[in-house]
Amino acid sequence: MARNLLIVESPAKAKTIGKYLGEEFTVKSSVGHIRDLPKEQGSIKITEVAENSWTFEPTYVISEGKEKVVSDLRRAVKDCDEIYLASDPDREGEAISWHLHEVLKSVAGVKPFHRVTYNEITRVAVRRAIAEPREIDMPLVDAQQARRILDRIVGYKVSPLLWKNISCANNRSLSAGRVQSVALRLLVERQREIDAFVPECYYLMGVEAKKPGDSQSFIAKLARLDGKKPEIKDKETANGIIIDLADSRLEVKDVKAQPKTRHAMPPFTTSTLQQAASSVLGFSPGKTMKIAQALYEQGRITYMRTDSVNVSDQAREAAKDFIVKYCGSEYYPEKPNFYKSKEDAQGAHEAIRPTDIELSPKRATGQLEAAELKLYDLIWRRFLASQMADAKTTVRTLSIAATKPGIVHDYLFTASATIIDFEGFLKIMKLSLKKKTKDGEDDEDTDEVAYLPEVKPGDALEALRWLSDEKKTKGPTHYSEASLIKALEENGVGRPSTYAQTIETLKAREYAKTEKKKLVPLERGILVCDWLVKKLDSLFSVGYTAQMEAELDKVAEHGEPMNRMLSDFYSKFIKDIADCASPAPDRSKFEVVFSLLSEVREWKEPVTKGKRTYDDKAFYESCHEQFENGARQMSSRQFEFLVRMVISYENQIADAMMRLKEAGIGAGSTTVVKADAELVKFSFSVMDRLKGLDENPFLKSLKDQWLKEKPLSVKQLGILAKALCESCGELPDCDEIRARLSSCVPGGFTLQTEDPEIEALLKVFEGFTDWRPSAKRGKRVYDDRGFYNSLKDQFARRHSLSPRQVAALKRLIDVYKEKLPKLDDDSGAK
């Protein structure tokens, strides 16, 4: 065993670094985080120490599936003399190093721990980092812990409110998140803007003209009508202008040549890389980050999670040498280009750039996979261009008048063309020079053309035809993944490392879907957003979420105490949660319910499930004592449970349902609305005809409930009806079944069209037999083959899979990618 142990996050990075360090180091991988908060409630102990002041103590456990990794690391620590923690150079990486230290220190004893960081995985950078170790940066760790605690508190406190207050299929999967819900709000608010937009008709007028003797023509747009910007909104006016212009002659009134300088864009940050890869390559943010991670771990690019545009002196000098050598000295600026990062950027980091500028995309061909090469090409060109001289252009604009005897109006047409005088950075990074709309697309309404003839004022031009083009004003468009990331970044919501996961979560929760490369909010997402805005508007506002990010930055960069920052949040949070809770009924209704329950003589035996015991009698007595003492206010949730108990014990309570109704306590407030018995009976008769549905645990529980003569609720029937409508395609009377049950499905039932991407993903495993053995973890059994077959069967029945199932299928393909002969870049699995 080598004397030194160096621990990184990923096996791929360990392999690369191991080549640089030789026999004096053993390089091991933690495979990401080794500890996390447990999933159950109570993982964070919150203790009030003063008014509006609390302490927050998280409890960590070894992450599921990481027991063997931790065991291997402990053995490695026993056999070494010194431990180097070399996780990524950001908050998550710092937290991973701290967790490693906390887990391994009992084994290490007096052996020293060192924290080492580097922005690129090269021999020089890694060895320099090891030569200059430091202590773990606890403010960075505290910032990561604070973010994790914030997210857990919000998710665990708000999500149950969604389950209780929003009626939709599978509502227990609804969730709220600090950043996720604000991103959803942006999508929904944009959808409302789109729905409210009323397009207006307008006409673009122009002329196709040419210089006498020329074979090439150009288009000039009407720029002034009687000295004003034209606003032509109806066909009659447009036709009148065409008639007025008939037989007019064209004369050049002015020729302007305006020199312009175009500056290169700064090298990529995480968010700008995600935006560019989405726009140029069509990559999702998740795919972009996965490929960038691979390039980083191979030592091809610098660290890919950064909001800085800084460039090291060595990289700048290397870029200069390359530019002068291959492009010429005139392509390097007189003074080097420096770019300013955002105020809240982490200055110690660099922008995303190639680690070796000499490795051009052409030379990298054959060394990288196809998708990796595409992204590397984008990063390489953007960085090199950022170090090059400005592009010099000249914009020539012709102003052309239309005249004839008796013409009614004064017309002035314009046409502009851009001439590149000096390419500068455009030699490396080809860009469209056309004017852009606010959405970043080429503006179709400008007077820009590709060609203009050489003319001077007073020259005559031939009018080939007069143009009238009917247009409609364009309203707001749905966010693309790239433009949503840009909006989040501009508003200070979230951080670059979270954007890809935020978008994937919105799709996995079925809050939004990708449609024609745009993110469109779905009904579930709109319901969740509307409830959150109505009840917790300030908590999920863009401004407040951005403020919380700034507070986290203070913890990381200025050592702001974590508990103080969390207390400021928590004092507001608990008030907001209390304000949105449903008010409890008045005391008279509680008195009625307690009076009814006092008639119960035989209580059900207590039932223990896991760590909790459910005891009806004890619950009733506890609530009654609380009610009589009046020390604490009764809640609406307690009232609901008490009413359900009355219904459960109605055989022991005289006229229970009638007395509830007389007191104004009816089905509309707390009890479950029963589904139509005939429709329920019909539904289960259909279910009996379908194979496989009785294996669904939830649907089976519904049938067991019905067989015990317990009525189904309207919500339960809706879930059952949707499953039957999706799965009955093989039955000869499927149309009649769907027609009868469609009204039971919230929002109605619409048959999904087959998604070719999902079909392609499923075909990847056709004929595959080399499956991993099934494995049991805790109470759950993981069976890859069974899972794949269940997805395949569902797709055959329903023609669709949920976004969460598609994501799981892609992860499964990724696990087996080395063994799958049909896997390629077009499969959509990456």
PDB file of N, CA, C and O in Angstrom, residues 680-694 703 706-707 720 724 730-731:
ATOM      1  N   VAL A 680     -68.218   1.935 -10.299  1.00  0.00           N
ATOM      2  CA  VAL A 680     -67.171   1.176  -9.614  1.00  0.00           C
ATOM      3  C   VAL A 680     -67.269  -0.303  -9.984  1.00  0.00           C
ATOM      4  O   VAL A 680     -66.273  -0.954 -10.323  1.00  0.00           O
ATOM      5  N   LYS A 681     -68.488  -0.833  -9.946  1.00  0.00           N
ATOM      6  CA  LYS A 681     -68.714  -2.244 -10.291  1.00  0.00           C
ATOM      7  C   LYS A 681     -68.290  -2.514 -11.729  1.00  0.00           C
ATOM      8  O   LYS A 681     -67.609  -3.505 -12.025  1.00  0.00           O
ATOM      9  N   PHE A 682     -68.668  -1.609 -12.639  1.00  0.00           N
ATOM     10  CA  PHE A 682     -68.291  -1.755 -14.052  1.00  0.00           C
ATOM     11  C   PHE A 682     -66.771  -1.714 -14.208  1.00  0.00           C
ATOM     12  O   PHE A 682     -66.183  -2.500 -14.964  1.00  0.00           O
ATOM     13  N   SER A 683     -66.116  -0.829 -13.476  1.00  0.00           N
ATOM     14  CA  SER A 683     -64.657  -0.683 -13.579  1.00  0.00           C
ATOM     15  C   SER A 683     -63.941  -1.957 -13.179  1.00  0.00           C
ATOM     16  O   SER A 683     -63.003  -2.403 -13.861  1.00  0.00           O
ATOM     17  N   PHE A 684     -64.377  -2.584 -12.081  1.00  0.00           N
ATOM     18  CA  PHE A 684     -63.707  -3.802 -11.649  1.00  0.00           C
ATOM     19  C   PHE A 684     -64.016  -4.975 -12.583  1.00  0.00           C
ATOM     20  O   PHE A 684     -63.205  -5.901 -12.713  1.00  0.00           O
ATOM     21  N   SER A 685     -65.174  -4.938 -13.248  1.00  0.00           N
ATOM     22  CA  SER A 685     -65.450  -5.980 -14.240  1.00  0.00           C
ATOM     23  C   SER A 685     -64.490  -5.849 -15.429  1.00  0.00           C
ATOM     24  O   SER A 685     -64.061  -6.852 -16.003  1.00  0.00           O
ATOM     25  N   VAL A 686     -64.157  -4.618 -15.791  1.00  0.00           N
ATOM     26  CA  VAL A 686     -63.174  -4.400 -16.857  1.00  0.00           C
ATOM     27  C   VAL A 686     -61.789  -4.831 -16.387  1.00  0.00           C
ATOM     28  O   VAL A 686     -61.027  -5.467 -17.129  1.00  0.00           O
ATOM     29  N   MET A 687     -61.441  -4.486 -15.158  1.00  0.00           N
ATOM     30  CA  MET A 687     -60.129  -4.830 -14.605  1.00  0.00           C
ATOM     31  C   MET A 687     -59.920  -6.343 -14.619  1.00  0.00           C
ATOM     32  O   MET A 687     -58.812  -6.836 -14.896  1.00  0.00           O
ATOM     33  N   ASP A 688     -60.989  -7.120 -14.349  1.00  0.00           N
ATOM     34  CA  ASP A 688     -60.887  -8.579 -14.344  1.00  0.00           C
ATOM     35  C   ASP A 688     -60.561  -9.123 -15.733  1.00  0.00           C
ATOM     36  O   ASP A 688     -60.006 -10.223 -15.862  1.00  0.00           O
ATOM     37  N   ARG A 689     -60.877  -8.367 -16.784  1.00  0.00           N
ATOM     38  CA  ARG A 689     -60.636  -8.815 -18.164  1.00  0.00           C
ATOM     39  C   ARG A 689     -59.226  -8.469 -18.647  1.00  0.00           C
ATOM     40  O   ARG A 689     -58.807  -8.908 -19.717  1.00  0.00           O
ATOM     41  N   LEU A 690     -58.519  -7.648 -17.890  1.00  0.00           N
ATOM     42  CA  LEU A 690     -57.193  -7.192 -18.314  1.00  0.00           C
ATOM     43  C   LEU A 690     -56.105  -7.927 -17.542  1.00  0.00           C
ATOM     44  O   LEU A 690     -56.198  -8.104 -16.326  1.00  0.00           O
ATOM     45  N   LYS A 691     -55.061  -8.315 -18.254  1.00  0.00           N
ATOM     46  CA  LYS A 691     -53.950  -9.020 -17.618  1.00  0.00           C
ATOM     47  C   LYS A 691     -52.997  -8.019 -16.960  1.00  0.00           C
ATOM     48  O   LYS A 691     -52.688  -6.989 -17.541  1.00  0.00           O
ATOM     49  N   GLY A 692     -52.544  -8.352 -15.796  1.00  0.00           N
ATOM     50  CA  GLY A 692     -51.466  -7.572 -15.183  1.00  0.00           C
ATOM     51  C   GLY A 692     -51.902  -6.467 -14.253  1.00  0.00           C
ATOM     52  O   GLY A 692     -51.162  -6.108 -13.334  1.00  0.00           O
ATOM     53  N   LEU A 693     -53.108  -5.897 -14.439  1.00  0.00           N
ATOM     54  CA  LEU A 693     -53.502  -4.763 -13.590  1.00  0.00           C
ATOM     55  C   LEU A 693     -53.686  -5.177 -12.133  1.00  0.00           C
ATOM     56  O   LEU A 693     -53.472  -4.377 -11.233  1.00  0.00           O
ATOM     57  N   ASP A 694     -54.108  -6.446 -11.928  1.00  0.00           N
ATOM     58  CA  ASP A 694     -54.306  -6.883 -10.541  1.00  0.00           C
ATOM     59  C   ASP A 694     -52.978  -7.074  -9.806  1.00  0.00           C
ATOM     60  O   ASP A 694     -52.951  -7.313  -8.603  1.00  0.00           O
ATOM     61  N   LYS A 703     -59.446  -2.872  -5.127  1.00  0.00           N
ATOM     62  CA  LYS A 703     -60.382  -3.995  -5.313  1.00  0.00           C
ATOM     63  C   LYS A 703     -60.677  -4.680  -3.982  1.00  0.00           C
ATOM     64  O   LYS A 703     -61.835  -5.040  -3.702  1.00  0.00           O
ATOM     65  N   TRP A 706     -63.169  -2.687  -2.159  1.00  0.00           N
ATOM     66  CA  TRP A 706     -64.520  -2.843  -2.731  1.00  0.00           C
ATOM     67  C   TRP A 706     -65.125  -4.183  -2.328  1.00  0.00           C
ATOM     68  O   TRP A 706     -66.314  -4.275  -2.006  1.00  0.00           O
ATOM     69  N   LEU A 707     -64.292  -5.247  -2.345  1.00  0.00           N
ATOM     70  CA  LEU A 707     -64.793  -6.575  -1.985  1.00  0.00           C
ATOM     71  C   LEU A 707     -65.216  -6.640  -0.519  1.00  0.00           C
ATOM     72  O   LEU A 707     -66.066  -7.460  -0.145  1.00  0.00           O
ATOM     73  N   LEU A 720     -58.439   4.723 -10.808  1.00  0.00           N
ATOM     74  CA  LEU A 720     -58.752   3.417 -11.398  1.00  0.00           C
ATOM     75  C   LEU A 720     -59.201   3.577 -12.847  1.00  0.00           C
ATOM     76  O   LEU A 720     -58.751   2.838 -13.736  1.00  0.00           O
ATOM     77  N   LEU A 724     -57.563   2.043 -16.357  1.00  0.00           N
ATOM     78  CA  LEU A 724     -58.333   1.178 -17.260  1.00  0.00           C
ATOM     79  C   LEU A 724     -58.387   1.752 -18.665  1.00  0.00           C
ATOM     80  O   LEU A 724     -58.233   1.023 -19.653  1.00  0.00           O
ATOM     81  N   GLU A 730     -56.494  -3.451 -25.867  1.00  0.00           N
ATOM     82  CA  GLU A 730     -56.548  -4.804 -26.438  1.00  0.00           C
ATOM     83  C   GLU A 730     -57.963  -5.375 -26.446  1.00  0.00           C
ATOM     84  O   GLU A 730     -58.218  -6.410 -27.076  1.00  0.00           O
ATOM     85  N   LEU A 731     -58.890  -4.723 -25.743  1.00  0.00           N
ATOM     86  CA  LEU A 731     -60.260  -5.230 -25.658  1.00  0.00           C
ATOM     87  C   LEU A 731     -61.083  -4.756 -26.855  1.00  0.00           C
ATOM     88  O   LEU A 731     -60.942  -3.608 -27.296  1.00  0.00           O
TER      89      LEU A 731
END
